[in-house]
């Protein structure tokens, strides 16, 4: 039998070959600290229940889709729990052991940023107010509805230092908003010159709360945030700021009301007689009935949209014919859009209102819709 011996360096001497064999060293993958993932959205009653894709792709170049732009993850309970730096889920060293890999079994999730506000009045404050709020956060504020006799919420800005306002595109980075309004961007509050400004919003039919969302971008701007007083209202005046909107009879019919109750999960809505001109002096309601609590909103996309152009006044543009969601913005003229209007917590439906004045009508609108479970 051959015998082996070690030289002074500890290497094995091969019995027949005149060179040394180095000692065998087992490979140990590097140990990385746990990853902390910041929560995007409060995920209370909404949000994705599954954060990974069916095709096994992951990372910043592979969003979840279906309206979610967050990077897809890997299922930590599966046999492919790690995301490689090339965007594939797996369980090898190239998936779990590289510096840019993420092992979702080793992820620490930041606590949800959700505030539930009770009582007829109170305050909303950004995290750490009046100190600088953290970057890369989304916080939800649910102003609870004490009972069905309350119709809406009034917000009064006491202190505001959020984002850059109009300096870099209005409310482009940081903002406070109402996701149950469309156009959603028109409901954003930001900047630092709106102290004392008052806003009023309605509860949707059957809603248990009105939800506002504070969005802070990934880049800190050193701003202190906001303090906003809220009051829950029992009277919501104004002909177009109430859920009890006027409904006209459609001319040329045998007394048919211009009201559409929509229980389908997808389809289209249109102005009367579209594509022919719509009648004048008309008020129509389109009520989307929530098919289940799993549905978070209604995605809407224009096919055609043509109304009377806005009038220019000293206070800006004013619509004489318009489509709107009560207490939110007004749409008129020629526009194209794709958006998702969200149901408020526990809301049973949401209503859109179309109004025309005494002038000759235009062709109106044809809009496609779909009830969605991811907003």
Coordinates of C-alpha atoms in Angstrom, one line a residue:
X1 CA 0.0 0.0 0.0
X2 CA 1.0 3.5 -0.6
X3 CA 1.6 5.8 2.3
X4 CA 1.3 9.5 2.3
X5 CA 3.1 12.1 4.3
X6 CA 2.8 15.9 4.9
X7 CA 5.5 18.4 4.3
X8 CA 6.2 21.4 6.5
X9 CA 3.4 23.4 4.8
X10 CA 0.8 20.7 5.6
X11 CA 0.2 19.7 2.0
X12 CA -0.2 16.0 1.1
X13 CA 2.7 14.3 -0.7
X14 CA 1.4 12.1 -3.5
X15 CA 3.0 8.6 -3.2
X16 CA 3.9 8.4 -6.9
X17 CA 3.8 12.0 -8.3
X18 CA 6.6 14.5 -7.5
X19 CA 4.4 17.4 -6.6
X20 CA 2.2 18.4 -3.7
X21 CA -1.6 18.2 -3.4
X22 CA -3.2 21.2 -1.6
X23 CA -5.6 20.5 1.2
X24 CA -9.3 20.4 0.4
X25 CA -11.3 23.5 1.6
X26 CA -15.1 23.3 1.6
X27 CA -16.8 26.3 0.0
X28 CA -18.9 28.4 2.3
X29 CA -21.2 31.0 0.8
X30 CA -20.9 34.5 2.1
X31 CA -23.3 35.6 4.8
X32 CA -25.3 38.7 4.1
X33 CA -27.3 40.7 6.6
X34 CA -31.1 40.5 6.4
X35 CA -32.8 42.6 3.7
X36 CA -35.3 45.2 4.9
X37 CA -38.1 45.8 2.5
X38 CA -40.1 49.1 2.9
X39 CA -43.8 48.7 2.7
X40 CA -45.5 50.3 -0.3
X41 CA -49.1 51.0 0.5
X42 CA -50.9 50.2 3.8
X43 CA -52.3 47.0 2.4
X44 CA -55.4 47.2 4.7
X45 CA -58.3 45.6 2.7
X46 CA -56.4 46.1 -0.5
X47 CA -53.0 45.2 -2.0
X48 CA -51.6 42.1 -3.5
X49 CA -51.9 38.9 -1.6
X50 CA -49.3 37.3 -3.7
X51 CA -46.1 39.2 -4.3
X52 CA -44.5 36.8 -6.9
X53 CA -45.2 36.1 -10.6
X54 CA -46.2 32.8 -12.2
X55 CA -43.2 32.9 -14.6
X56 CA -40.6 32.8 -11.9
X57 CA -39.1 36.2 -12.7
X58 CA -38.3 38.8 -10.0
X59 CA -36.6 42.1 -9.3
X60 CA -36.8 45.7 -10.4
X61 CA -37.0 44.8 -14.1
X62 CA -40.0 42.5 -13.5
X63 CA -43.0 44.2 -11.9
X64 CA -46.0 42.3 -10.6
X65 CA -48.2 43.8 -13.3
X66 CA -52.0 44.1 -13.3
X67 CA -51.6 47.7 -12.2
X68 CA -48.8 47.0 -9.7
X69 CA -45.4 48.5 -10.5
X70 CA -43.6 47.0 -7.4
X71 CA -40.8 44.5 -8.2
X72 CA -41.9 40.9 -8.1
X73 CA -40.6 38.8 -5.3
X74 CA -40.0 35.0 -4.9
X75 CA -42.2 32.8 -2.7
X76 CA -40.2 32.2 0.5
X77 CA -42.2 29.0 1.2
X78 CA -41.4 27.5 -2.2
X79 CA -38.3 25.6 -3.4
X80 CA -37.2 28.8 -5.3
X81 CA -37.1 31.4 -2.5
X82 CA -34.2 33.6 -3.8
X83 CA -34.0 36.2 -6.5
X84 CA -30.8 36.3 -8.5
X85 CA -29.2 39.4 -9.8
X86 CA -30.5 38.4 -13.3
X87 CA -34.1 38.4 -12.1
X88 CA -34.8 34.6 -11.7
X89 CA -36.2 32.8 -8.7
X90 CA -34.2 29.8 -7.6
X91 CA -32.3 28.1 -4.7
X92 CA -28.7 27.8 -5.9
X93 CA -25.7 29.8 -4.8
X94 CA -26.1 32.1 -7.8
X95 CA -29.6 32.8 -6.6
X96 CA -29.1 33.1 -2.9
X97 CA -25.4 33.8 -2.4
X98 CA -24.4 36.8 -4.5
X99 CA -24.2 40.4 -3.1
X100 CA -27.2 41.5 -5.2
X101 CA -29.3 38.4 -4.6
X102 CA -32.3 38.6 -2.3
X103 CA -33.2 35.6 -0.1
X104 CA -36.9 36.2 0.8
X105 CA -36.6 33.7 3.7
X106 CA -34.3 36.3 5.2
X107 CA -36.4 39.5 4.7
X108 CA -37.5 41.9 7.4
X109 CA -40.6 43.8 6.4
X110 CA -41.2 47.2 7.8
X111 CA -44.4 47.6 9.7
X112 CA -47.4 48.8 7.7
X113 CA -48.0 52.5 7.8
X114 CA -51.7 52.8 8.6
X115 CA -53.6 55.2 10.8
X116 CA -57.3 54.6 11.7
X117 CA -58.9 57.9 12.9
X118 CA -62.0 57.9 15.1
X119 CA -64.2 60.7 16.2
X120 CA -65.9 63.7 14.5
X121 CA -62.7 65.7 14.3
X122 CA -59.0 65.1 14.7
X123 CA -55.6 65.5 13.0
X124 CA -53.6 63.7 10.3
X125 CA -49.8 64.0 10.6
X126 CA -47.0 62.7 8.5
X127 CA -44.5 60.3 10.1
X128 CA -42.1 62.0 12.5
X129 CA -43.9 65.4 12.1
X130 CA -42.7 68.1 12.6
X131 CA -39.4 66.5 11.9
X132 CA -38.4 65.2 8.4
X133 CA -40.5 62.4 7.2
X134 CA -38.8 59.2 5.9
X135 CA -38.3 58.6 2.2
X136 CA -39.8 55.6 0.3
X137 CA -43.0 55.3 2.3
X138 CA -46.7 55.2 1.6
X139 CA -49.0 55.7 4.6
X140 CA -52.8 55.3 4.7
X141 CA -55.1 57.4 6.8
X142 CA -58.7 56.1 7.3
X143 CA -61.1 58.7 8.6
X144 CA -63.8 56.5 10.0
X145 CA -67.5 57.3 9.3
X146 CA -69.3 57.4 12.7
X147 CA -72.7 56.6 11.1
X148 CA -74.5 56.8 7.8
X149 CA -75.8 60.3 8.7
X150 CA -72.3 61.7 7.9
X151 CA -71.9 62.5 4.3
X152 CA -68.3 63.7 4.0
X153 CA -65.1 65.0 5.4
X154 CA -63.6 68.5 5.5
X155 CA -59.8 68.9 5.6
X156 CA -58.1 72.1 6.8
X157 CA -54.4 72.4 6.2
X158 CA -52.6 73.7 9.3
X159 CA -49.0 73.0 8.2
X160 CA -47.7 71.8 4.9
X161 CA -44.2 71.2 3.7
X162 CA -44.4 68.3 1.3
X163 CA -42.5 67.8 -1.9
X164 CA -41.6 70.7 -4.2
X165 CA -45.0 71.8 -5.4
X166 CA -44.8 73.3 -8.9
X167 CA -41.1 73.7 -8.9
X168 CA -40.5 70.3 -10.4
X169 CA -43.8 69.3 -11.8
X170 CA -46.8 69.6 -9.5
X171 CA -46.9 66.9 -6.9
X172 CA -44.5 64.6 -8.8
X173 CA -42.5 63.1 -5.9
X174 CA -44.2 63.5 -2.6
X175 CA -47.9 64.2 -2.0
X176 CA -51.1 63.6 0.1
X177 CA -53.9 62.3 -2.1
X178 CA -57.4 60.7 -2.2
X179 CA -57.2 57.5 -4.3
X180 CA -61.0 57.4 -4.6
X181 CA -60.9 60.5 -6.7
X182 CA -60.2 60.8 -10.5
X183 CA -58.3 62.3 -12.0
X184 CA -56.2 61.2 -9.0
X185 CA -53.4 63.7 -9.7
X186 CA -55.9 66.5 -9.4
X187 CA -56.6 65.5 -5.8
X188 CA -52.9 65.6 -4.8
X189 CA -51.9 68.1 -2.1
X190 CA -48.2 69.2 -1.9
X191 CA -45.9 72.2 -1.7
X192 CA -45.7 74.7 1.1
X193 CA -48.0 77.5 0.2
X194 CA -51.5 76.0 0.9
X195 CA -51.7 76.6 4.7
X196 CA -55.3 77.4 5.5
X197 CA -56.6 75.7 2.4
X198 CA -59.9 73.8 2.9
X199 CA -60.9 70.7 1.0
X200 CA -64.2 68.7 1.2
X201 CA -64.7 65.1 0.1
X202 CA -67.7 62.8 0.1
X203 CA -68.1 59.3 1.5
X204 CA -69.0 56.8 -1.2
X205 CA -72.4 55.0 -0.8
X206 CA -72.0 52.5 2.1
X207 CA -68.4 53.5 2.9
X208 CA -67.2 53.0 6.4
X209 CA -64.3 55.4 6.0
X210 CA -62.6 57.8 3.7
X211 CA -59.0 56.9 2.9
X212 CA -56.2 59.3 2.2
X213 CA -52.7 58.2 1.2
X214 CA -49.4 60.0 1.8
X215 CA -46.7 59.1 -0.7
X216 CA -43.0 59.9 -0.1
X217 CA -40.7 59.2 -3.0
X218 CA -37.4 57.4 -2.7
X219 CA -35.3 60.6 -2.5
X220 CA -35.4 62.5 0.8
X221 CA -35.9 66.3 0.4
X222 CA -35.5 67.2 4.0
X223 CA -39.1 68.4 4.5
X224 CA -41.1 68.2 7.6
X225 CA -44.4 67.0 6.3
X226 CA -48.0 68.0 7.2
X227 CA -50.5 68.5 9.9
X228 CA -54.1 68.5 8.7
X229 CA -57.3 68.9 10.7
X230 CA -60.3 66.9 9.7
X231 CA -64.0 67.3 10.5
X232 CA -66.6 64.7 9.6
X233 CA -69.7 66.5 8.0
X234 CA -73.4 65.9 8.4
X235 CA -74.3 68.4 5.6
X236 CA -72.6 68.5 2.2
X237 CA -74.1 71.4 0.3
X238 CA -73.8 72.1 -3.4
X239 CA -75.7 70.7 -6.4
X240 CA -72.8 68.6 -7.6
X241 CA -71.1 67.8 -4.3
X242 CA -73.6 65.3 -3.0
X243 CA -74.3 61.6 -3.7
X244 CA -78.0 62.5 -4.2
X245 CA -77.4 64.0 -7.6
X246 CA -80.2 65.1 -10.0
X247 CA -81.4 62.5 -12.6
X248 CA -83.1 63.7 -15.8
X249 CA -85.5 61.9 -18.1
X250 CA -84.0 61.1 -21.5
X251 CA -85.6 63.1 -24.3
X252 CA -87.1 61.0 -27.0
X253 CA -88.0 58.1 -24.6
X254 CA -91.2 57.3 -22.8
X255 CA -89.9 58.8 -19.5
X256 CA -86.8 56.7 -19.1
X257 CA -84.5 58.1 -16.3
X258 CA -80.9 58.8 -17.3
X259 CA -79.6 56.4 -14.7
X260 CA -77.4 53.3 -15.3
X261 CA -76.9 50.8 -12.5
X262 CA -73.8 48.8 -13.5
X263 CA -73.4 45.3 -12.0
X264 CA -71.2 43.9 -14.8
X265 CA -67.5 43.4 -14.1
X266 CA -66.5 44.9 -17.4
X267 CA -68.2 46.7 -20.3
X268 CA -68.7 50.2 -21.6
X269 CA -70.7 53.3 -20.6
X270 CA -71.8 56.1 -22.9
X271 CA -73.7 59.3 -23.2
X272 CA -77.3 59.1 -24.5
X273 CA -77.4 58.6 -28.3
X274 CA -73.7 58.3 -28.6
X275 CA -72.1 58.8 -31.2
X276 CA -74.8 61.3 -32.0
X277 CA -74.9 64.6 -30.0
X278 CA -76.1 64.2 -26.5
X279 CA -79.3 66.2 -25.4
X280 CA -79.0 69.5 -23.7
X281 CA -80.0 70.2 -20.0
X282 CA -79.3 66.6 -19.0
X283 CA -78.1 65.0 -15.8
X284 CA -77.1 61.4 -15.9
X285 CA -75.8 59.0 -13.2
X286 CA -73.6 55.9 -13.8
X287 CA -73.4 53.9 -10.6
X288 CA -70.8 51.1 -10.4
X289 CA -72.0 48.5 -7.9
X290 CA -69.1 46.7 -6.2
X291 CA -69.4 43.1 -7.0
X292 CA -67.4 41.9 -3.9
X293 CA -65.1 43.3 -1.2
X294 CA -62.2 41.7 -3.1
X295 CA -62.7 44.4 -5.8
X296 CA -60.7 47.5 -5.0
X297 CA -61.7 49.8 -7.8
X298 CA -62.9 50.4 -11.4
X299 CA -60.4 50.8 -14.2
X300 CA -61.7 53.1 -16.9
X301 CA -60.2 53.9 -20.3
X302 CA -61.6 56.2 -23.0
X303 CA -62.6 55.0 -26.4
X304 CA -63.9 58.5 -27.4
X305 CA -64.5 61.6 -25.3
X306 CA -65.7 64.9 -26.8
X307 CA -67.6 67.6 -24.9
X308 CA -67.9 71.4 -24.9
X309 CA -64.4 72.8 -24.4
X310 CA -63.8 74.6 -21.0
X311 CA -64.4 78.3 -20.7
X312 CA -61.4 80.4 -19.7
X313 CA -62.1 82.6 -16.7
X314 CA -60.1 84.7 -14.3
X315 CA -60.1 81.6 -12.0
X316 CA -59.0 79.2 -14.7
X317 CA -60.9 76.8 -16.9
X318 CA -64.6 76.0 -16.2
X319 CA -66.6 73.2 -17.7
X320 CA -70.2 73.8 -18.8
X321 CA -70.7 70.2 -19.9
X322 CA -68.8 67.7 -17.8
X323 CA -68.2 64.2 -16.4
X324 CA -67.1 64.0 -12.8
X325 CA -67.0 62.0 -9.6
X326 CA -68.8 64.0 -6.9
X327 CA -66.3 66.1 -4.8
X328 CA -63.5 65.4 -7.3
X329 CA -62.4 67.0 -10.6
X330 CA -64.4 67.8 -13.7
X331 CA -63.7 66.6 -17.2
X332 CA -64.7 68.3 -20.4
X333 CA -63.4 69.0 -23.9
X334 CA -61.4 66.3 -25.7
X335 CA -59.4 64.1 -23.4
X336 CA -57.9 60.6 -23.3
X337 CA -57.3 58.8 -20.1
X338 CA -56.7 55.4 -18.3
X339 CA -57.1 55.4 -14.6
X340 CA -58.4 53.3 -11.6
X341 CA -60.8 54.9 -9.3
X342 CA -60.7 53.1 -5.9
X343 CA -63.6 52.1 -3.7
X344 CA -63.4 53.6 -0.2
X345 CA -63.3 51.0 2.6
X346 CA -66.5 48.9 2.7
X347 CA -68.1 51.1 0.0
X348 CA -71.0 49.4 -1.9
X349 CA -70.8 51.5 -5.0
X350 CA -69.5 54.7 -6.6
X351 CA -71.3 57.2 -8.8
X352 CA -70.2 59.2 -11.8
X353 CA -72.3 62.2 -12.9
X354 CA -72.7 63.6 -16.5
X355 CA -74.1 67.1 -17.0
X356 CA -74.9 69.1 -20.1
X357 CA -76.1 72.7 -20.3
X358 CA -78.5 74.4 -22.7
X359 CA -76.1 74.6 -25.6
X360 CA -75.9 72.2 -28.5
X361 CA -74.4 68.9 -27.5
X362 CA -71.3 67.1 -28.8
X363 CA -70.8 63.4 -29.5
X364 CA -70.1 62.7 -25.8
X365 CA -68.1 59.7 -24.5
X366 CA -67.7 56.0 -24.8
X367 CA -65.6 54.6 -21.9
X368 CA -64.5 51.0 -21.3
X369 CA -64.5 49.8 -17.7
X370 CA -63.4 46.8 -15.6
X371 CA -63.7 46.1 -11.9
X372 CA -60.2 45.1 -10.7
X373 CA -58.8 43.4 -7.6
X374 CA -55.4 45.2 -7.7
X375 CA -55.3 49.0 -7.5

